Tab-separated table of C-alpha atoms and ligand atoms in Angstrom:
chain	number	residue	atom	x	y	z
A	1	MET	CA	7.580	15.332	4.941
A	2	LYS	CA	9.652	12.801	2.748
A	3	TYR	CA	9.180	8.997	4.167
A	4	SER	CA	11.505	5.932	4.290
A	5	SER	CA	11.218	2.109	3.838
A	6	THR	CA	12.582	0.843	6.337
A	7	ARG	CA	14.862	-2.022	4.647
A	8	GLY	CA	16.631	1.274	2.961
A	9	GLY	CA	16.203	0.584	-0.223
A	10	VAL	CA	13.702	3.083	-1.391
A	11	SER	CA	13.762	6.613	0.145
A	12	ASP	CA	12.341	10.257	-1.022
A	13	VAL	CA	9.213	9.065	-1.464
A	14	THR	CA	6.530	11.650	-1.453
A	15	PHE	CA	2.974	11.623	0.525
A	16	GLU	CA	0.927	11.635	-2.696
A	17	GLU	CA	3.323	7.895	-3.001
A	18	ALA	CA	3.934	6.899	0.222
A	19	LEU	CA	-0.173	7.746	0.045
A	20	PHE	CA	-0.348	4.836	-3.438
A	21	THR	CA	2.069	2.742	-2.407
A	22	GLY	CA	1.183	-0.457	0.322
A	23	TYR	CA	4.673	-2.528	0.324
A	24	ALA	CA	8.525	-0.874	-0.683
A	25	ALA	CA	9.527	-2.388	-3.267
A	26	ASP	CA	12.098	-3.381	-1.153
A	27	GLY	CA	10.151	-5.647	0.686
A	28	GLY	CA	10.015	-2.354	3.740
A	29	ILE	CA	7.152	-1.517	4.490
A	30	LEU	CA	6.792	3.336	5.164
A	31	LEU	CA	7.573	5.921	6.948
A	32	PRO	CA	7.916	9.003	8.270
A	33	VAL	CA	11.855	10.245	7.889
A	34	SER	CA	11.692	11.543	10.816
A	35	ILE	CA	8.451	12.395	13.530
A	36	PRO	CA	7.893	15.447	14.512
A	37	THR	CA	7.515	16.042	18.700
A	38	VAL	CA	5.177	18.516	20.059
A	39	ASN	CA	5.775	20.924	23.213
A	40	LYS	CA	3.445	21.530	26.305
A	41	ALA	CA	1.839	24.422	24.904
A	42	THR	CA	1.355	22.952	21.593
A	43	LEU	CA	-1.014	20.181	23.716
A	44	GLU	CA	-1.891	22.636	25.557
A	45	LYS	CA	-3.646	24.006	23.207
A	46	TRP	CA	-4.683	20.382	21.217
A	47	ARG	CA	-6.691	19.533	24.063
A	48	GLU	CA	-9.250	22.272	22.599
A	49	LEU	CA	-10.498	20.895	19.856
A	50	SER	CA	-12.742	19.524	18.339
A	51	PHE	CA	-11.758	15.444	16.806
A	52	GLN	CA	-12.154	17.303	12.946
A	53	ASP	CA	-9.974	20.308	13.924
A	54	LEU	CA	-6.260	18.105	15.883
A	55	ALA	CA	-7.259	15.425	13.027
A	56	THR	CA	-5.504	17.994	10.965
A	57	GLU	CA	-3.846	20.020	13.029
A	58	ILE	CA	-1.321	15.481	13.524
A	59	VAL	CA	-1.674	14.550	9.686
A	60	SER	CA	-0.483	18.246	8.424
A	61	LEU	CA	2.561	17.891	10.331
A	62	PHE	CA	2.796	14.903	8.295
A	63	ILE	CA	1.824	15.810	4.423
A	64	SER	CA	3.687	18.627	2.978
A	65	GLU	CA	2.067	21.979	2.714
A	66	THR	CA	2.892	22.285	-1.081
A	67	GLU	CA	1.371	18.594	-1.012
A	68	ILE	CA	-2.042	19.262	0.752
A	69	PRO	CA	-2.276	22.638	2.174
A	70	LYS	CA	-3.719	22.245	5.345
A	71	GLU	CA	-6.954	23.871	4.702
A	72	ASP	CA	-8.078	20.996	2.124
A	73	LEU	CA	-6.726	18.503	4.574
A	74	GLN	CA	-10.251	16.576	6.462
A	75	CYS	CA	-10.040	13.608	8.499
A	76	THR	CA	-12.253	10.129	8.561
A	77	SER	CA	-11.712	6.347	9.934
A	78	GLY	CA	-13.592	3.431	9.752
A	79	ASP	CA	-14.166	-0.480	9.113
A	80	THR	CA	-10.567	-1.354	6.925
A	81	GLY	CA	-12.137	-3.113	3.698
A	82	SER	CA	-16.231	-1.972	3.735
A	83	SER	CA	-15.533	1.364	4.082
A	84	ALA	CA	-12.817	1.920	1.681
A	85	ILE	CA	-15.155	-0.009	-1.087
A	86	GLU	CA	-17.569	2.458	0.516
A	87	ALA	CA	-15.446	5.057	0.122
A	88	VAL	CA	-14.872	4.628	-3.823
A	89	ARG	CA	-17.932	2.588	-4.912
A	90	GLY	CA	-18.833	3.963	-8.412
A	91	LEU	CA	-16.352	6.107	-8.723
A	92	GLU	CA	-14.788	6.069	-12.483
A	93	TRP	CA	-11.138	6.305	-12.029
A	94	VAL	CA	-10.398	4.180	-9.017
A	95	ASP	CA	-10.541	-0.100	-8.419
A	96	ILE	CA	-10.758	-1.386	-5.652
A	97	VAL	CA	-9.725	-5.292	-5.071
A	98	VAL	CA	-10.610	-7.028	-1.853
A	99	LEU	CA	-8.939	-10.158	-0.956
A	100	LEU	CA	-11.410	-11.423	2.652
A	101	PRO	CA	-10.561	-13.900	4.102
A	102	ARG	CA	-13.845	-17.534	3.216
A	103	GLY	CA	-15.854	-17.839	6.636
A	104	ARG	CA	-13.135	-16.350	8.829
A	105	CYS	CA	-15.374	-12.727	9.005
A	106	ALA	CA	-18.081	-12.138	11.052
A	107	LYS	CA	-20.939	-12.822	8.182
A	108	VAL	CA	-22.351	-9.147	7.757
A	109	GLN	CA	-18.775	-8.105	7.251
A	110	GLU	CA	-18.700	-10.390	4.332
A	111	LEU	CA	-21.780	-9.791	3.621
A	112	GLN	CA	-21.227	-5.206	3.476
A	113	MET	CA	-18.895	-6.853	0.694
A	114	THR	CA	-20.274	-9.402	-0.775
A	115	THR	CA	-22.892	-6.937	-1.815
A	116	VAL	CA	-21.631	-3.879	-3.514
A	117	LEU	CA	-22.607	-4.093	-7.254
A	118	GLU	CA	-20.735	-1.175	-8.721
A	119	ASP	CA	-19.031	-2.963	-11.749
A	120	ASN	CA	-16.227	-0.929	-9.253
A	121	VAL	CA	-15.321	-3.303	-7.378
A	122	HIS	CA	-14.148	-6.440	-7.365
A	123	VAL	CA	-14.384	-9.536	-4.237
A	124	PHE	CA	-12.313	-12.597	-3.933
A	125	ARG	CA	-13.389	-14.648	-0.700
A	126	VAL	CA	-9.838	-17.063	-0.375
A	127	ASP	CA	-10.148	-20.637	1.417
A	128	GLY	CA	-7.013	-18.739	3.702
A	129	THR	CA	-5.588	-16.247	6.061
A	130	SER	CA	-5.632	-12.734	6.299
A	131	ASP	CA	-1.379	-13.932	7.316
A	132	ASP	CA	-2.512	-16.128	3.134
A	133	THR	CA	-3.914	-12.573	1.460
A	134	ASP	CA	-0.975	-10.775	3.022
A	135	LEU	CA	1.577	-12.701	1.166
A	136	ALA	CA	-0.765	-12.902	-1.813
A	137	ILE	CA	-0.140	-9.504	-2.455
A	138	LYS	CA	3.271	-9.105	-1.163
A	139	PRO	CA	5.280	-10.210	-4.624
A	140	LEU	CA	2.929	-7.485	-6.492
A	141	PHE	CA	3.665	-4.910	-4.893
A	142	MET	CA	7.246	-5.848	-5.380
A	143	ASP	CA	7.391	-5.302	-8.907
A	144	ALA	CA	8.273	-2.298	-9.042
A	145	GLU	CA	7.578	-2.452	-12.881
A	146	PHE	CA	3.944	-3.426	-12.321
A	147	ARG	CA	2.684	-2.300	-9.569
A	148	THR	CA	3.317	1.731	-11.017
A	149	ARG	CA	2.016	0.591	-13.750
A	150	HIS	CA	-1.505	-0.209	-12.768
A	151	ARG	CA	-1.437	2.522	-10.067
A	152	LEU	CA	-1.519	-0.245	-7.593
A	153	THR	CA	-1.695	0.791	-3.855
A	154	SER	CA	-3.525	-1.184	-0.616
A	155	ILE	CA	-5.017	0.257	2.081
A	156	ASN	CA	-4.981	-1.919	5.181
A	157	SER	CA	-2.515	-0.948	7.704
A	158	ILE	CA	0.601	-1.651	5.799
A	159	ASN	CA	-0.491	1.665	4.364
A	160	TRP	CA	1.445	4.495	5.594
A	161	CYS	CA	-1.952	7.062	6.115
A	162	ARG	CA	-4.058	4.300	8.056
A	163	ILE	CA	-2.012	4.902	10.824
A	164	MET	CA	-0.882	8.685	10.881
A	165	VAL	CA	-4.911	8.437	10.922
A	166	GLN	CA	-4.936	6.611	14.284
A	167	VAL	CA	-2.214	8.740	15.329
A	168	VAL	CA	-5.250	11.123	16.639
A	169	HIS	CA	-7.300	9.113	18.359
A	170	TYR	CA	-4.738	8.635	20.984
A	171	PHE	CA	-4.312	12.656	21.134
A	172	TYR	CA	-7.876	12.552	21.127
A	173	ALA	CA	-8.510	10.145	23.496
A	174	TYR	CA	-5.931	11.255	26.464
A	175	PHE	CA	-7.662	14.409	26.292
A	176	GLN	CA	-10.769	13.169	27.129
A	177	MET	CA	-9.196	11.285	30.440
A	178	SER	CA	-6.312	13.035	31.079
A	179	SER	CA	-6.869	16.969	32.948
A	180	ASP	CA	-3.541	18.388	32.072
A	181	VAL	CA	0.232	17.111	29.672
A	182	ASP	CA	2.048	15.273	31.724
A	183	SER	CA	-0.274	12.593	33.550
A	184	PRO	CA	0.292	9.487	31.966
A	185	VAL	CA	-2.594	7.497	30.321
A	186	GLU	CA	-2.768	3.458	30.487
A	187	ILE	CA	-4.303	3.209	26.458
A	188	VAL	CA	-5.015	-0.966	25.412
A	189	VAL	CA	-5.127	-1.633	22.050
A	190	PRO	CA	-6.848	-4.150	20.562
A	191	THR	CA	-3.946	-6.063	18.470
A	192	GLY	CA	-3.246	-8.032	15.346
A	193	ALA	CA	-0.783	-6.123	12.773
A	194	CYS	CA	0.177	-4.125	15.518
A	195	GLY	CA	-1.114	-0.928	13.032
A	196	ASN	CA	-3.304	1.046	15.692
A	197	VAL	CA	-0.067	0.574	18.243
A	198	THR	CA	2.388	1.780	15.613
A	199	ALA	CA	-0.234	4.500	16.287
A	200	GLY	CA	-0.505	4.844	19.835
A	201	CYS	CA	3.981	5.043	19.567
A	202	ILE	CA	4.308	7.076	17.308
A	203	ALA	CA	1.985	9.393	19.208
A	204	SER	CA	3.961	8.442	22.377
A	205	LYS	CA	6.824	9.340	20.533
A	206	MET	CA	6.091	12.505	19.530
A	207	GLY	CA	6.266	12.621	23.440
A	208	LEU	CA	2.303	12.580	25.052
A	209	PRO	CA	2.587	10.427	27.898
A	210	VAL	CA	1.334	7.215	26.863
A	211	ARG	CA	1.705	3.664	28.140
A	212	LEU	CA	0.062	0.573	25.387
A	213	VAL	CA	-0.915	-2.272	26.456
A	214	CYS	CA	-0.926	-5.114	23.555
A	215	ALA	CA	-3.996	-7.111	24.047
A	216	VAL	CA	-4.231	-10.630	21.654
A	217	THR	CA	-5.821	-13.707	20.786
A	218	CYS	CA	-4.590	-16.805	21.706
A	219	ASN	CA	-2.810	-16.122	18.415
A	220	ASP	CA	-0.151	-14.286	20.363
A	221	ILE	CA	2.809	-13.749	18.619
A	222	VAL	CA	2.653	-9.628	19.431
A	223	SER	CA	2.291	-11.071	22.956
A	224	ARG	CA	5.678	-13.367	23.250
A	225	ALA	CA	7.448	-11.127	20.762
A	226	LEU	CA	7.393	-7.606	23.814
A	227	SER	CA	6.670	-10.336	26.577
A	228	SER	CA	10.045	-12.702	25.693
A	229	GLY	CA	11.544	-11.018	21.971
A	230	ASP	CA	9.781	-14.271	20.786
A	231	TYR	CA	8.599	-13.014	17.588
A	232	SER	CA	7.839	-16.718	15.737
A	233	VAL	CA	4.795	-18.246	14.280
A	234	SER	CA	3.222	-20.291	15.253
A	235	GLN	CA	2.276	-23.696	13.326
A	236	THR	CA	-2.023	-22.630	12.273
A	237	VAL	CA	-4.264	-19.814	13.063
A	238	THR	CA	-6.754	-20.621	15.350
A	239	PRO	CA	-10.081	-19.015	14.448
A	240	THR	CA	-11.169	-16.763	17.314
A	241	LEU	CA	-13.900	-14.342	18.263
A	242	ALA	CA	-12.670	-11.409	17.769
A	243	PRO	CA	-11.353	-12.435	13.743
A	244	ALA	CA	-9.424	-9.571	12.548
A	245	MET	CA	-7.577	-9.654	15.240
A	246	ASP	CA	-6.117	-13.791	14.243
A	247	ILE	CA	-3.143	-12.499	13.020
A	248	GLN	CA	0.513	-14.741	11.890
A	249	VAL	CA	2.755	-12.537	11.309
A	250	PRO	CA	1.969	-8.927	12.343
A	251	TYR	CA	3.645	-6.824	10.143
A	252	ASN	CA	4.082	-3.470	11.274
A	253	MET	CA	5.902	-5.319	14.098
A	254	GLU	CA	9.316	-4.193	11.492
A	255	ARG	CA	8.275	-0.158	12.004
A	256	ILE	CA	8.420	-0.766	15.510
A	257	TRP	CA	11.426	-1.915	16.229
A	258	TYR	CA	12.350	0.557	13.182
A	259	ILE	CA	10.607	2.640	15.631
A	260	PHE	CA	12.523	1.695	18.536
A	261	ILE	CA	15.912	1.384	17.099
A	262	PHE	CA	16.256	4.702	15.061
A	263	ARG	CA	15.178	6.517	17.188
A	264	PHE	CA	16.867	5.797	20.746
A	265	HIS	CA	20.141	4.973	19.189
A	266	ILE	CA	19.728	1.137	20.217
A	267	THR	CA	21.971	-1.267	19.188
A	268	TRP	CA	22.139	-4.955	18.097
A	269	SER	CA	24.936	-5.655	21.530
A	270	GLY	CA	22.825	-2.778	23.041
A	271	SER	CA	24.947	-0.043	23.499
A	272	GLY	CA	27.078	3.296	21.053
A	273	ILE	CA	25.265	5.178	18.378
A	274	TYR	CA	23.978	4.199	15.109
A	275	SER	CA	23.547	5.418	12.158
A	276	LEU	CA	20.231	5.945	10.054
A	277	THR	CA	23.027	2.939	7.690
A	278	VAL	CA	22.893	0.870	10.735
A	279	THR	CA	19.593	1.380	11.737
A	280	ARG	CA	18.305	-0.433	8.250
A	281	HIS	CA	20.875	-2.683	8.348
A	282	LEU	CA	18.976	-4.834	11.303
A	283	ILE	CA	16.073	-4.322	10.097
A	284	ASN	CA	17.498	-6.193	7.693
A	285	LYS	CA	19.404	-8.580	9.636
A	286	LEU	CA	16.269	-9.280	11.925
A	287	MET	CA	13.746	-8.847	9.511
A	288	SER	CA	15.664	-11.711	6.194
A	289	GLU	CA	16.099	-13.610	9.915
A	290	PHE	CA	12.529	-13.936	10.018
A	291	GLU	CA	10.789	-14.222	6.753
A	292	SER	CA	13.963	-17.744	6.527
A	293	THR	CA	12.895	-18.892	9.197
A	294	GLY	CA	9.557	-18.061	10.632
A	295	SER	CA	10.925	-17.143	13.393
A	296	VAL	CA	13.969	-14.101	15.145
A	297	GLN	CA	15.316	-13.836	18.529
A	298	VAL	CA	14.339	-9.219	19.296
A	299	PRO	CA	17.035	-8.593	20.940
A	300	GLU	CA	17.592	-8.000	24.655
A	301	ALA	CA	18.542	-3.534	23.934
A	302	LEU	CA	15.933	-3.398	21.932
A	303	ALA	CA	13.190	-4.947	23.384
A	304	ASN	CA	14.407	-2.426	26.209
A	305	LYS	CA	13.301	-0.436	24.808
A	306	ILE	CA	9.971	-0.964	22.949
A	307	SER	CA	8.498	-2.060	27.257
A	308	ALA	CA	9.083	1.433	27.753
A	309	VAL	CA	6.172	2.073	26.021
A	310	ILE	CA	4.562	-1.027	25.111
A	311	THR	CA	4.384	-2.303	29.116
A	312	ASP	CA	2.418	-5.150	28.953
A	313	ALA	CA	1.297	-7.852	26.887
A	314	HIS	CA	-2.422	-9.837	27.832
A	315	VAL	CA	-3.767	-12.884	25.811
A	316	VAL	CA	-7.238	-12.995	26.175
A	317	SER	CA	-9.062	-15.981	24.978
A	318	ASP	CA	-12.646	-16.693	24.009
A	319	ASP	CA	-14.281	-17.732	27.024
A	320	THR	CA	-12.967	-14.618	29.131
A	321	VAL	CA	-14.575	-12.470	25.496
A	322	THR	CA	-17.714	-14.048	25.642
A	323	SER	CA	-18.089	-13.748	29.747
A	324	THR	CA	-16.491	-9.142	29.793
A	325	MET	CA	-18.771	-8.821	26.654
A	326	ALA	CA	-21.675	-10.137	29.289
A	327	ARG	CA	-20.355	-8.000	32.150
A	328	VAL	CA	-20.634	-4.737	30.610
A	329	TRP	CA	-23.497	-5.372	29.228
A	330	ALA	CA	-25.288	-5.790	33.081
A	331	ASP	CA	-22.931	-3.032	34.580
A	332	ASN	CA	-23.180	-0.994	32.298
A	333	SER	CA	-26.197	-1.513	29.597
A	334	TYR	CA	-22.913	-1.389	26.784
A	335	LEU	CA	-22.977	-3.377	24.556
A	336	VAL	CA	-18.720	-3.572	23.151
A	337	CYS	CA	-17.516	-6.200	19.689
A	338	PRO	CA	-15.373	-9.452	20.497
A	339	HIS	CA	-12.194	-7.230	19.825
A	340	THR	CA	-12.597	-4.393	22.444
A	341	ALA	CA	-13.989	-7.257	25.174
A	342	ILE	CA	-9.688	-8.058	24.295
A	343	ALA	CA	-8.937	-5.157	26.148
A	344	VAL	CA	-11.540	-4.304	28.307
A	345	ALA	CA	-10.564	-7.833	30.049
A	346	TYR	CA	-6.938	-6.742	30.541
A	347	SER	CA	-8.643	-3.587	32.593
A	348	LEU	CA	-10.895	-6.048	34.007
A	349	GLU	CA	-8.069	-8.271	35.113
A	350	ASN	CA	-5.304	-5.255	36.535
A	351	ARG	CA	-8.268	-3.525	38.182
A	352	SER	CA	-7.506	-4.895	41.140
A	353	LYS	CA	-3.511	-3.595	41.426
A	354	GLY	CA	-3.122	0.091	42.627
A	355	GLU	CA	-1.957	1.097	40.623
A	356	SER	CA	-4.307	5.114	40.433
A	357	ILE	CA	-3.785	6.629	36.776
A	358	PRO	CA	-6.294	6.715	34.058
A	359	ARG	CA	-7.000	3.817	31.569
A	360	ILE	CA	-8.431	4.372	28.575
A	361	CYS	CA	-10.171	0.506	26.526
A	362	ILE	CA	-10.224	1.694	22.442
A	363	ALA	CA	-12.790	0.297	20.433
A	364	THR	CA	-12.097	-1.495	17.302
A	365	ALA	CA	-15.505	-2.233	15.988
A	366	SER	CA	-19.560	-2.471	16.379
A	367	PRO	CA	-20.711	-4.734	17.959
A	368	ALA	CA	-23.823	-5.587	15.479
A	369	LYS	CA	-21.530	-7.500	13.065
A	370	PHE	CA	-20.533	-10.325	15.377
A	371	LYS	CA	-23.569	-12.163	16.339
A	372	GLU	CA	-21.968	-14.979	17.311
A	373	ALA	CA	-20.175	-13.677	19.752
A	374	VAL	CA	-23.227	-11.794	21.526
A	375	ASP	CA	-25.157	-14.758	21.337
A	376	ALA	CA	-22.634	-17.054	22.737
A	377	ALA	CA	-22.904	-14.080	26.022
A	378	GLY	CA	-25.616	-14.367	26.551
A	379	ILE	CA	-26.776	-11.255	25.117
A	380	PRO	CA	-30.408	-10.596	23.820
A	381	TRP	CA	-29.390	-9.853	20.167
A	382	GLN	CA	-31.354	-6.626	18.686
A	383	GLN	CA	-30.794	-7.419	15.221
A	384	ASP	CA	-29.831	-3.384	13.335
A	385	GLU	CA	-31.539	-2.985	10.543
A	386	ARG	CA	-28.648	-1.949	8.284
A	387	VAL	CA	-28.113	-5.842	9.305
A	388	SER	CA	-31.149	-7.208	8.170
A	389	ARG	CA	-31.438	-5.281	4.928
A	390	LEU	CA	-27.246	-6.965	4.074
A	391	ILE	CA	-29.076	-10.824	4.182
A	392	SER	CA	-31.300	-9.806	1.634
A	393	LEU	CA	-29.432	-8.347	-0.664
A	394	PRO	CA	-27.714	-10.133	-3.659
A	395	VAL	CA	-23.967	-10.990	-3.541
A	396	ARG	CA	-21.237	-10.827	-6.097
A	397	TYR	CA	-17.704	-12.188	-5.309
A	398	GLU	CA	-15.315	-14.853	-6.605
A	399	ASP	CA	-13.553	-17.101	-4.665
A	400	MET	CA	-10.393	-18.663	-4.220
A	401	GLU	CA	-8.640	-21.772	-3.830
A	402	ARG	CA	-6.169	-23.277	-1.745
A	403	ASN	CA	-5.127	-25.051	-4.997
A	404	GLU	CA	-4.863	-21.808	-6.997
A	405	ASP	CA	-1.695	-18.996	-7.594
A	406	TRP	CA	-3.384	-15.937	-5.916
A	407	SER	CA	-1.144	-13.520	-7.062
A	408	ASP	CA	-1.510	-14.581	-10.331
A	409	ILE	CA	-4.714	-13.906	-10.244
A	410	LEU	CA	-4.548	-10.762	-8.849
A	411	ARG	CA	-2.104	-10.028	-11.399
A	412	LYS	CA	-4.395	-10.390	-14.304
A	413	LYS	CA	-7.635	-9.334	-12.631
A	414	ILE	CA	-5.779	-6.227	-12.118
A	415	VAL	CA	-4.503	-6.181	-15.977
A	416	ALA	CA	-8.382	-7.049	-17.440
A	417	ILE	CA	-9.774	-4.336	-15.261
A	418	ASN	CA	-7.565	-1.378	-16.729
A	419	THR	CA	-7.554	-3.054	-20.248
A	420	PRO	CA	-10.306	-1.240	-22.730
A	421	LYS	CA	-13.230	-3.147	-22.546
A	422	CYS	CA	-14.273	-1.368	-26.152
B	1	LIG	C1	-12.055	-4.646	14.677
B	1	LIG	C2	-10.332	-4.297	14.335
B	1	LIG	N1	-10.128	-4.718	15.493
B	1	LIG	C3	-9.069	-4.641	16.180
B	1	LIG	C4	-7.897	-4.658	15.135
B	1	LIG	C5	-6.397	-4.958	15.044
B	1	LIG	O1	-5.724	-3.356	14.097
B	1	LIG	P1	-4.591	-3.927	14.029
B	1	LIG	O2	-4.262	-4.398	12.773
B	1	LIG	O3	-4.569	-2.531	13.341
B	1	LIG	O4	-3.787	-4.317	15.406
B	1	LIG	C6	-8.249	-4.659	13.306
B	1	LIG	C7	-7.923	-4.643	12.858
B	1	LIG	O5	-8.157	-4.514	10.826
B	1	LIG	C8	-9.981	-5.458	13.605
B	1	LIG	O6	-11.361	-4.378	11.932
C-alpha cells in the first residue's frame, strides 16, 4: 500500500515514510491511495477473531508485506501524549518532544508527562490551545530538509498510523453489538480533531455497516460544518470539562472531505465524475480558502455525501456532561470520563426517538484523570493509587510563553537534541 497527500503534492509514500511523517510537505495530510473493501464472507470470518488478531488482519491491509510481514505486526493504543512517552522513555535512538497546552489539560494528564525524567523526553507546557501547538509544529514538518535531516514524525492523529489502528475499534465494537454482518449499528464518537471519526468513515468505506454521530463540546466547528456546511473557526476556544475535544481547527476534516469527494466521485457543482487530480484541486481550493480566511462553506453535494455516513452531530454543554456522568453512575455504578459522557449524553437524549438500531458510544479516556468533572458530577472520588503516586514525583518541563516564537524554540530544541553532546 502506498500513501499520498490530500493536496496532491506528495505521492508514492511507503508505510514506513507515512509512519515517520506528520504533515506532508505540501501542507496536506496522508491517506492510503485506495481504501480496501471487505466482503460479507470476510466480515463473518473477522467477527470470530480476538481484538489482536482482528487488528493484525485490518492493519495488514494498509501495510505491504514487504515492509512489515503480517506475522510481525502487533497492535496497541492509548492516551496520546503520555502513551507516546511511555512507549519511548529511556530509548537511546528516539527522542520525544511533547507540547501540552498549559492549564488546558487535566492536572493528572499533565503530571503523566512532566514526571518523566528520562533524558530523551522533552516536555513543553505551552501558554496556548492545542490548535496553537499545532500551528507551531506545522512549519517544521513543511520544511522538507529539516524534517528529513532530523527524522521527525508526529504521533497525534495527523499521523495516519493513529487513525489506521482506530479503524480496528469500529470493526471490533460492531461485532460485539451485532448478531450478523448486515445490520446497521450507530456509533457515537466524542470528537475533537476528527481523527477518530475519520477512522469510522474509513471503516464504513471498507464495507462495515455503521453510521456515525459526532458528539462535541461547545467548541462546535465540527457540528456546524456537518449540519450547515459552515466550516469556520470561532474567535476563541472555550475550555470545557472535556479538554481533549476543545479544538478550533479539526484538521482531519480535510481527510474526511478527501474520502468523500474522491471515493464517491463528487464534483464541486454536484454532478459528474471527477478524477483524482480534480479531487485534489477541490481539497486545495477548500483548504486554501479556509487557511486564508478561517472560513469556508462546504459544498452541498459533499455535505450530502458525508451525511449519509455521519448522520448527526451534537453539541453537549458542561452541565449536561456532569448530569450524564451522574446518571450513568447512579444507573450502572459505572464511571465515565467527561469525553465519553458527551457521547453518552447524545445517546440518552436520542433514546426515545423510537429507532431500534443498536448504538455504541466510544469511551476515550479514564475518569481517573478528571477529578474536577467527577466532583462537579457529585460522584464520590476514589483516588487511584497510581495517580496519587504521580503527585509526589519530581517534575521536569520547560514553559513556552505567548510572546515567544514557538516554532523557533522547537527548531532549536530539535537541533540541540541531534547535536552530539561530547
Ligand atoms: C480523551 C479523548 N477524547 C476525545 C478525543 C477526540 O478525538 P479526535 O481528536 O480524534 O476527534 C481525544 C483526542 O486526542 C482524546 O484524547
